[in-house]
Amino acid sequence: MATYAYRCPDCGAFDTIRPMGEAPERVECPRCAAPSPRAWTAPRLAGMNPALRSALAREEASRDAPEVVTRASGTTRR
Ligand SMILES: [Zn+2]
């Protein structure tokens, strides 16, 4: 089984557990039953490394609430 993330347009993100490879493009929101699209392209496996799991959670949070970057890496703005 794998956990897949979806995002309801009204209620926000939620997870659903389905067999590997059987996650539809949309599922009903568990709260309001609205069709909700997949939020991630890759499934999160139940036995995932905790460090990687937390890193992915940080990555997800950074979409809506990015942490302040004190120094850009790679590129220099002039
Ligand atoms: Zn909803």
mmCIF file of C-alpha atoms and ligand atoms in Angstrom:
data_model
loop_
_atom_site.group_PDB
_atom_site.id
_atom_site.type_symbol
_atom_site.label_atom_id
_atom_site.label_comp_id
_atom_site.label_asym_id
_atom_site.label_seq_id
_atom_site.Cartn_x
_atom_site.Cartn_y
_atom_site.Cartn_z
ATOM 1 C CA MET A 1 0.000 0.000 0.000
ATOM 2 C CA ALA A 2 1.122 3.554 -0.613
ATOM 3 C CA THR A 3 -0.016 6.935 0.583
ATOM 4 C CA TYR A 4 -1.056 9.421 -2.057
ATOM 5 C CA ALA A 5 -1.598 13.108 -1.508
ATOM 6 C CA TYR A 6 -4.551 14.993 -2.916
ATOM 7 C CA ARG A 7 -5.664 18.569 -2.531
ATOM 8 C CA CYS A 8 -9.299 19.554 -2.154
ATOM 9 C CA PRO A 9 -9.966 23.030 -3.603
ATOM 10 C CA ASP A 10 -11.950 23.902 -0.461
ATOM 11 C CA CYS A 11 -10.467 21.860 2.400
ATOM 12 C CA GLY A 12 -6.822 21.629 1.364
ATOM 13 C CA ALA A 13 -4.485 18.668 1.312
ATOM 14 C CA PHE A 14 -5.375 15.176 2.463
ATOM 15 C CA ASP A 15 -3.881 11.723 2.057
ATOM 16 C CA THR A 16 -5.456 8.520 0.871
ATOM 17 C CA ILE A 17 -4.014 5.027 1.080
ATOM 18 C CA ARG A 18 -4.337 2.844 -1.986
ATOM 19 C CA PRO A 19 -2.564 -0.119 -3.529
ATOM 20 C CA MET A 20 0.560 0.783 -5.468
ATOM 21 C CA GLY A 21 -0.218 2.054 -8.956
ATOM 22 C CA GLU A 22 -3.946 2.423 -8.321
ATOM 23 C CA ALA A 23 -4.190 6.090 -7.435
ATOM 24 C CA PRO A 24 -6.730 7.813 -9.700
ATOM 25 C CA GLU A 25 -6.247 11.328 -11.027
ATOM 26 C CA ARG A 26 -8.991 12.528 -8.689
ATOM 27 C CA VAL A 27 -10.669 11.234 -5.569
ATOM 28 C CA GLU A 28 -13.537 12.561 -3.492
ATOM 29 C CA CYS A 29 -12.584 14.804 -0.598
ATOM 30 C CA PRO A 30 -13.244 12.925 2.693
ATOM 31 C CA ARG A 31 -14.861 16.051 4.158
ATOM 32 C CA CYS A 32 -16.947 17.626 1.381
ATOM 33 C CA ALA A 33 -16.809 14.979 -1.389
ATOM 34 C CA ALA A 34 -15.503 17.465 -3.937
ATOM 35 C CA PRO A 35 -13.358 15.953 -6.710
ATOM 36 C CA SER A 36 -9.764 16.591 -5.682
ATOM 37 C CA PRO A 37 -6.713 16.260 -7.949
ATOM 38 C CA ARG A 38 -3.463 14.559 -7.067
ATOM 39 C CA ALA A 39 -1.121 16.877 -5.237
ATOM 40 C CA TRP A 40 2.086 14.942 -5.823
ATOM 41 C CA THR A 41 3.278 12.907 -8.745
ATOM 42 C CA ALA A 42 5.284 10.381 -6.732
ATOM 43 C CA PRO A 43 3.730 8.043 -4.156
ATOM 44 C CA ARG A 44 5.006 8.158 -0.604
ATOM 45 C CA LEU A 45 5.689 4.660 0.599
ATOM 46 C CA ALA A 46 4.682 3.604 4.080
ATOM 47 C CA GLY A 47 8.208 2.529 5.008
ATOM 48 C CA MET A 48 9.874 5.701 3.840
ATOM 49 C CA ASN A 49 12.998 6.910 5.610
ATOM 50 C CA PRO A 50 11.808 9.368 8.318
ATOM 51 C CA ALA A 51 14.441 11.935 7.347
ATOM 52 C CA LEU A 52 13.305 11.846 3.750
ATOM 53 C CA ARG A 53 9.677 12.031 4.833
ATOM 54 C CA SER A 54 10.326 15.168 6.875
ATOM 55 C CA ALA A 55 12.313 16.671 4.021
ATOM 56 C CA LEU A 56 9.368 16.132 1.698
ATOM 57 C CA ALA A 57 7.035 17.669 4.256
ATOM 58 C CA ARG A 58 9.284 20.731 4.421
ATOM 59 C CA GLU A 59 9.337 20.883 0.639
ATOM 60 C CA GLU A 60 5.540 20.772 0.563
ATOM 61 C CA ALA A 61 5.227 23.482 3.215
ATOM 62 C CA SER A 62 7.685 25.698 1.362
ATOM 63 C CA ARG A 63 5.219 25.990 -1.521
ATOM 64 C CA ASP A 64 2.781 27.968 0.594
ATOM 65 C CA ALA A 65 5.081 29.320 3.318
ATOM 66 C CA PRO A 66 8.622 29.501 2.009
ATOM 67 C CA GLU A 67 11.352 29.870 4.554
ATOM 68 C CA VAL A 68 13.480 32.955 4.240
ATOM 69 C CA VAL A 69 16.501 32.337 2.060
ATOM 70 C CA THR A 70 19.445 34.309 3.312
ATOM 71 C CA ARG A 71 21.721 33.454 0.429
ATOM 72 C CA ALA A 72 20.939 32.224 -3.057
ATOM 73 C CA SER A 73 22.803 29.141 -4.159
ATOM 74 C CA GLY A 74 24.251 28.846 -7.642
ATOM 75 C CA THR A 75 23.101 32.116 -9.131
ATOM 76 C CA THR A 76 24.095 35.631 -8.300
ATOM 77 C CA ARG A 77 21.664 38.470 -8.732
ATOM 78 C CA ARG A 78 23.285 41.677 -9.933
HETATM 79 ZN ZN ZN B 1 -13.148 19.204 0.646
#
